Amino acid sequence: MRFLPLIWSGIWRKPGRTILIFLQVSVAFALFGVLQGLKTGVEHLIGDARADLLIVHGGLGLMDPLPLALFEGIKSVPGVKVVVPVELFGAIYQNPNQKLGVVAIRPDEGWLSAFTFTIAPDYVAAFRNTRTGAIIREGLLKKYGWKVGDHIPLMSTTAKMNGSTDWAFDVVGTYTDSDVGGGKETLLVNYAYFDEARFAGKGTVNHFNVAVSDPKLAVTVADGIDRRFANSANATQTDSLLELAQSQLQSIGDLNFLIRAIVSVVLVALLFAIATMMMQSIRERTPELAVLKTLGFSDRAVFLLVLVEAMALFAAAAACGLALALLVFPFASKIVPGLSMPFIVVALGVACAVLVAAISALLPAVAAAKLNIAAALARR
Amino acid sequence: MIFTRQLLGILLMNLSGIRQRIAQVLTIIIGVTCAVGVLVSMLAMGTGARRQEMADVRADHATLITSGARYGQSNIPRDEVAAILGLPGIQKGTAGEPIVVFESMIPIEGRRRATGNRIYFPLIGITPTVTQYQPEMRFTGGRMFKPGLHELIASSPCVREFTGFEIGDRRPIHGSDWTIVGHFEQGQAQQCVVYADVDNIMSAFSRNTYSAVSVRLQSPADFAAFRDAVSANPALQLEAQRESEVAEEGFKQLNAILNFVSYFVGTIMAIGATLGAVNSLYAIVDARRSELATLRAIGFDSGAIVVSILVESILWALPGALLGGALAWVLFNGLSASPFGFTFQLAVTPALVALGVVWALAMGLVGGLLPALRAARVPVATALRAT
């Protein structure tokens, strides 16, 4: 405890230099926080994706349609609890820059258990009872100022029976989605209405959502479905949401190397800069340190004094920089929807800061500890 | 004149004493090297992606899209084919037919060779006129697909990156097997593309509209007439675009992300390096207090002292910039990167290095400002007494 005032006065011996070091370390760790946050955040998103919800799509990939007729076949595979046909199409609202994703689903009994959506029960009931009903993702509803009861006109490249590409739906509720691949600007509509109204592609779906009766058997069920349709004209490929998230975010994962490279470069530059500064500081304080030793401070005490001084300054500055990173993170994470900064990154940042401080202060601290009193005092 | 001589004098004095301050100088150089190196390397992604996107663009290529749609997402019905073939300005092929390419694109899943990861590539149903549309296209193995047969040809990046694209390999597509019969190169493109006969693809996927139509013009100058003919034809709900416009459009989003990330990271690193430089220069100036005070005492202009420190600061930043640019070039130029599903080679260009040098100059100038002012304000009496 009695060291605290000494450390404090050591830190503030040259306020200008301390403030500059503080800022430099803060900036470095703000960058560290944002980059590492992106990397770890993506890993967390993948980890949070549901492994027990399956998507059955055509064998050629997510854009390969399947006939609705596969419904019974999938349903009959052991372990399948709920099967929901899903069709996707793109639409625009008012002008071509306002794109929306429309998800047409069949709201059979228990359909919600095959999705990651959260919807209030009366909305679910209203959706089932309104042929032209639409449930809007909450953010989208706010973006365009829609309300429940509104009649919303959309334009689509999907033509209707009468040749028109104008579609209209009635807002019956809102939903939220916990899945990373869900898309932000989406609404849910009735498959039956959509399929009857469209001109081309009747009776096909983009994929089926499948809920399994036992989450532990998800992989077995997925294999079962694909085996059921193997070598038919409609071979399927069944993936869990977890697998899809992995492949979707893997492209961003390619940036991992870059992030690691930048973070290391930043830390190395910092290490060098701070080591120089500490060396300089110790050189200037030689007489003071010599006085401390004359007063009976052991070599070890002086060594620790210098080391702790650097670590304290670094930890504080890193905390400040990471706080800054938390503030700017929402802007940097625009690339990946739904990303948040995991707490582990903050802990990792502070740990890194203390480590860098220890390494960069090691040489100066050893120099301070080895100081010969007579020589040091005589220099003046 | 006196000012210049004083400035030179101070500079020489400063530089001659630099050996004792080598650690501070190195700190500045390393800081600037890292900041510039990272900025240049990251911008090299955007430059590389752009270079690749534009490399195969030909001025005599034009594309028709459904009004308002993006390339490859158009819906062009079969009954517009005759009207399109009759448009003016289109180059005639060897058999006298107009060189028009009709496409129908379907994304297909593939597996990466190295990792087994899945990735999407386009399966494009295309008219055989493609070989005349793109004279750069050449076969590295096998032959062209035959219309009417279930045959595929794959670009060489497919073979390099994915499994299942050797000649003779069969891929099951909608119940029937399609055979790979050829490999081709397509200019600079690094994307995996698979071609098949467009009519086959459209019947296999029960489609009745083309997703893209491209034409080769007789000369680039014919574009205006071609575009006017398209918009004047009431039967065509299409608009004509130059290939370069299509490429720019398709590249815009990736470019925006890459530039945002590059400048975001680059700016933060530059701020860090500048702060480090300020600290180092303060230390350098402090070490010279008595010399500077002596100069002031014998009548040197304080303006010359300010400028001398600024020049010195820039002088230490410059090698950092060159080193950073050189490192970026050595480490990353020509390296393949595939962020966000695009594959391209990083390109460290002289323009990027020049940009790095400008950043370094700015860092040196900003970083040198405060220490320079302090140097000029050294109180003569105290500084001289201190030694």
Short mmCIF file of N, CA, C and O in Angstrom, two decimals, chain A residues 2-59:
data_model
loop_
_atom_site.label_atom_id
_atom_site.label_comp_id
_atom_site.label_asym_id
_atom_site.label_seq_id
_atom_site.Cartn_x
_atom_site.Cartn_y
_atom_site.Cartn_z
N ARG A 2 1.93 1.20 0.75
CA ARG A 2 2.74 2.43 0.84
C ARG A 2 3.40 2.76 -0.50
O ARG A 2 3.92 3.85 -0.68
N PHE A 3 3.36 1.80 -1.42
CA PHE A 3 3.93 2.07 -2.74
C PHE A 3 3.03 2.93 -3.62
O PHE A 3 3.48 3.56 -4.56
N LEU A 4 1.73 2.93 -3.28
CA LEU A 4 0.77 3.59 -4.17
C LEU A 4 1.12 5.05 -4.47
O LEU A 4 1.14 5.46 -5.63
N PRO A 5 1.39 5.86 -3.43
CA PRO A 5 1.72 7.27 -3.73
C PRO A 5 2.95 7.37 -4.63
O PRO A 5 3.02 8.23 -5.52
N LEU A 6 3.92 6.46 -4.40
CA LEU A 6 5.14 6.48 -5.22
C LEU A 6 4.82 6.20 -6.68
O LEU A 6 5.30 6.88 -7.59
N ILE A 7 3.97 5.16 -6.88
CA ILE A 7 3.60 4.81 -8.26
C ILE A 7 2.86 5.97 -8.90
O ILE A 7 3.13 6.38 -10.03
N TRP A 8 1.93 6.53 -8.12
CA TRP A 8 1.13 7.64 -8.62
C TRP A 8 2.02 8.81 -9.06
O TRP A 8 1.87 9.36 -10.14
N SER A 9 2.99 9.16 -8.19
CA SER A 9 3.83 10.31 -8.54
C SER A 9 4.76 9.96 -9.70
O SER A 9 5.11 10.82 -10.51
N GLY A 10 5.12 8.67 -9.79
CA GLY A 10 5.94 8.24 -10.93
C GLY A 10 5.19 8.42 -12.23
O GLY A 10 5.74 8.91 -13.23
N ILE A 11 3.90 8.06 -12.22
CA ILE A 11 3.10 8.18 -13.43
C ILE A 11 2.97 9.63 -13.86
O ILE A 11 3.08 9.97 -15.03
N TRP A 12 2.77 10.50 -12.88
CA TRP A 12 2.50 11.90 -13.22
C TRP A 12 3.75 12.77 -13.19
O TRP A 12 3.67 13.99 -13.13
N ARG A 13 4.92 12.13 -13.23
CA ARG A 13 6.15 12.91 -13.17
C ARG A 13 6.23 13.87 -14.36
O ARG A 13 6.63 15.01 -14.23
N LYS A 14 5.88 13.36 -15.52
CA LYS A 14 5.82 14.22 -16.71
C LYS A 14 4.43 14.09 -17.31
O LYS A 14 4.18 13.20 -18.13
N PRO A 15 3.51 14.95 -16.91
CA PRO A 15 2.10 14.77 -17.30
C PRO A 15 1.92 14.72 -18.82
O PRO A 15 1.14 13.91 -19.32
N GLY A 16 2.66 15.56 -19.53
CA GLY A 16 2.50 15.59 -20.99
C GLY A 16 2.77 14.24 -21.61
O GLY A 16 1.99 13.71 -22.39
N ARG A 17 3.92 13.65 -21.20
CA ARG A 17 4.30 12.36 -21.75
C ARG A 17 3.28 11.29 -21.37
O ARG A 17 2.86 10.48 -22.20
N THR A 18 2.85 11.31 -20.10
CA THR A 18 1.90 10.30 -19.64
C THR A 18 0.60 10.38 -20.44
O THR A 18 0.06 9.35 -20.86
N ILE A 19 0.13 11.62 -20.65
CA ILE A 19 -1.13 11.76 -21.39
C ILE A 19 -0.97 11.23 -22.82
O ILE A 19 -1.84 10.53 -23.34
N LEU A 20 0.16 11.53 -23.44
CA LEU A 20 0.39 11.04 -24.81
C LEU A 20 0.44 9.52 -24.85
O LEU A 20 -0.16 8.89 -25.72
N ILE A 21 1.16 8.93 -23.90
CA ILE A 21 1.23 7.46 -23.86
C ILE A 21 -0.17 6.90 -23.66
O ILE A 21 -0.60 5.95 -24.32
N PHE A 22 -0.90 7.52 -22.72
CA PHE A 22 -2.25 7.07 -22.42
C PHE A 22 -3.10 7.07 -23.69
O PHE A 22 -3.77 6.09 -24.01
N LEU A 23 -3.04 8.20 -24.42
CA LEU A 23 -3.83 8.31 -25.66
C LEU A 23 -3.42 7.25 -26.68
O LEU A 23 -4.24 6.61 -27.32
N GLN A 24 -2.08 7.08 -26.81
CA GLN A 24 -1.59 6.14 -27.80
C GLN A 24 -2.06 4.72 -27.49
O GLN A 24 -2.52 4.00 -28.37
N VAL A 25 -1.97 4.35 -26.23
CA VAL A 25 -2.40 3.01 -25.84
C VAL A 25 -3.92 2.88 -26.02
O VAL A 25 -4.43 1.87 -26.50
N SER A 26 -4.66 3.95 -25.67
CA SER A 26 -6.12 3.93 -25.83
C SER A 26 -6.49 3.68 -27.28
O SER A 26 -7.32 2.84 -27.59
N VAL A 27 -5.86 4.44 -28.17
CA VAL A 27 -6.17 4.32 -29.60
C VAL A 27 -5.88 2.90 -30.08
O VAL A 27 -6.69 2.28 -30.76
N ALA A 28 -4.71 2.39 -29.67
CA ALA A 28 -4.34 1.04 -30.11
C ALA A 28 -5.38 0.03 -29.64
O ALA A 28 -5.78 -0.87 -30.39
N PHE A 29 -5.83 0.17 -28.40
CA PHE A 29 -6.76 -0.83 -27.89
C PHE A 29 -8.20 -0.60 -28.36
O PHE A 29 -9.00 -1.53 -28.36
N ALA A 30 -8.50 0.63 -28.78
CA ALA A 30 -9.80 0.85 -29.41
C ALA A 30 -9.85 0.03 -30.70
O ALA A 30 -10.82 -0.67 -30.99
N LEU A 31 -8.75 0.09 -31.46
CA LEU A 31 -8.68 -0.68 -32.70
C LEU A 31 -8.71 -2.18 -32.41
O LEU A 31 -9.44 -2.95 -33.04
N PHE A 32 -7.94 -2.57 -31.42
CA PHE A 32 -7.92 -3.97 -30.99
C PHE A 32 -9.33 -4.43 -30.66
O PHE A 32 -9.78 -5.49 -31.10
N GLY A 33 -10.05 -3.61 -29.90
CA GLY A 33 -11.40 -3.97 -29.47
C GLY A 33 -12.33 -4.18 -30.64
O GLY A 33 -13.05 -5.17 -30.71
N VAL A 34 -12.30 -3.24 -31.59
CA VAL A 34 -13.21 -3.33 -32.73
C VAL A 34 -12.89 -4.57 -33.58
O VAL A 34 -13.78 -5.36 -33.91
N LEU A 35 -11.61 -4.75 -33.89
CA LEU A 35 -11.23 -5.87 -34.77
C LEU A 35 -11.46 -7.21 -34.09
O LEU A 35 -12.10 -8.11 -34.64
N GLN A 36 -10.96 -7.32 -32.87
CA GLN A 36 -11.11 -8.58 -32.15
C GLN A 36 -12.59 -8.84 -31.88
O GLN A 36 -13.06 -9.97 -31.91
N GLY A 37 -13.34 -7.74 -31.64
CA GLY A 37 -14.78 -7.85 -31.40
C GLY A 37 -15.48 -8.42 -32.62
O GLY A 37 -16.35 -9.28 -32.49
N LEU A 38 -15.09 -7.96 -33.79
CA LEU A 38 -15.69 -8.49 -35.03
C LEU A 38 -15.43 -9.99 -35.14
O LEU A 38 -16.33 -10.78 -35.39
N LYS A 39 -14.17 -10.35 -34.92
CA LYS A 39 -13.76 -11.75 -35.07
C LYS A 39 -14.49 -12.62 -34.07
O LYS A 39 -15.15 -13.60 -34.43
N THR A 40 -14.39 -12.26 -32.78
CA THR A 40 -15.02 -13.09 -31.76
C THR A 40 -16.54 -13.03 -31.87
O THR A 40 -17.22 -14.03 -31.63
N GLY A 41 -17.06 -11.84 -32.24
CA GLY A 41 -18.51 -11.70 -32.38
C GLY A 41 -19.06 -12.65 -33.42
O GLY A 41 -20.09 -13.29 -33.21
N VAL A 42 -18.35 -12.76 -34.53
CA VAL A 42 -18.79 -13.67 -35.59
C VAL A 42 -18.77 -15.11 -35.08
O VAL A 42 -19.70 -15.89 -35.30
N GLU A 43 -17.70 -15.45 -34.36
CA GLU A 43 -17.61 -16.81 -33.82
C GLU A 43 -18.77 -17.10 -32.87
O GLU A 43 -19.35 -18.19 -32.88
N HIS A 44 -19.13 -16.09 -32.07
CA HIS A 44 -20.25 -16.28 -31.14
C HIS A 44 -21.57 -16.46 -31.89
O HIS A 44 -22.39 -17.28 -31.52
N LEU A 45 -21.74 -15.64 -32.95
CA LEU A 45 -22.97 -15.74 -33.73
C LEU A 45 -23.13 -17.16 -34.28
O LEU A 45 -24.20 -17.74 -34.24
N ILE A 46 -22.01 -17.70 -34.79
CA ILE A 46 -22.07 -19.05 -35.33
C ILE A 46 -22.41 -20.03 -34.21
O ILE A 46 -23.26 -20.90 -34.37
N GLY A 47 -21.75 -19.82 -33.06
CA GLY A 47 -21.98 -20.73 -31.94
C GLY A 47 -23.42 -20.71 -31.45
O GLY A 47 -23.96 -21.71 -30.99
N ASP A 48 -24.08 -19.53 -31.59
CA ASP A 48 -25.45 -19.40 -31.09
C ASP A 48 -26.48 -19.95 -32.05
O ASP A 48 -27.66 -20.09 -31.70
N ALA A 49 -26.08 -20.22 -33.31
CA ALA A 49 -27.07 -20.68 -34.29
C ALA A 49 -27.63 -22.04 -33.88
O ALA A 49 -26.93 -22.85 -33.27
N ARG A 50 -28.91 -22.29 -34.20
CA ARG A 50 -29.58 -23.50 -33.74
C ARG A 50 -29.13 -24.70 -34.56
O ARG A 50 -29.18 -24.70 -35.79
N ALA A 51 -28.69 -25.73 -33.86
CA ALA A 51 -28.28 -26.96 -34.56
C ALA A 51 -29.46 -27.88 -34.75
O ALA A 51 -29.38 -28.86 -35.48
N ASP A 52 -30.59 -27.59 -34.08
CA ASP A 52 -31.71 -28.54 -34.11
C ASP A 52 -32.83 -28.12 -35.06
O ASP A 52 -33.86 -28.76 -35.12
N LEU A 53 -32.64 -27.00 -35.79
CA LEU A 53 -33.62 -26.64 -36.81
C LEU A 53 -33.00 -26.97 -38.16
O LEU A 53 -31.87 -26.58 -38.45
N LEU A 54 -33.74 -27.68 -38.99
CA LEU A 54 -33.18 -28.13 -40.27
C LEU A 54 -33.82 -27.37 -41.42
O LEU A 54 -34.99 -27.01 -41.37
N ILE A 55 -33.02 -27.15 -42.46
CA ILE A 55 -33.51 -26.56 -43.69
C ILE A 55 -33.32 -27.60 -44.79
O ILE A 55 -32.19 -28.05 -45.01
N VAL A 56 -34.39 -27.99 -45.44
CA VAL A 56 -34.29 -28.95 -46.54
C VAL A 56 -34.40 -28.16 -47.84
O VAL A 56 -35.43 -27.53 -48.12
N HIS A 57 -33.32 -28.14 -48.63
CA HIS A 57 -33.39 -27.44 -49.90
C HIS A 57 -32.91 -28.35 -51.01
O HIS A 57 -32.50 -29.49 -50.75
N GLY A 58 -32.98 -27.86 -52.24
CA GLY A 58 -32.59 -28.68 -53.39
C GLY A 58 -31.12 -29.05 -53.32
O GLY A 58 -30.32 -28.34 -52.71
N GLY A 59 -30.76 -30.17 -53.94
CA GLY A 59 -29.41 -30.68 -53.85
C GLY A 59 -28.36 -29.76 -54.45
O GLY A 59 -27.17 -29.92 -54.22
#
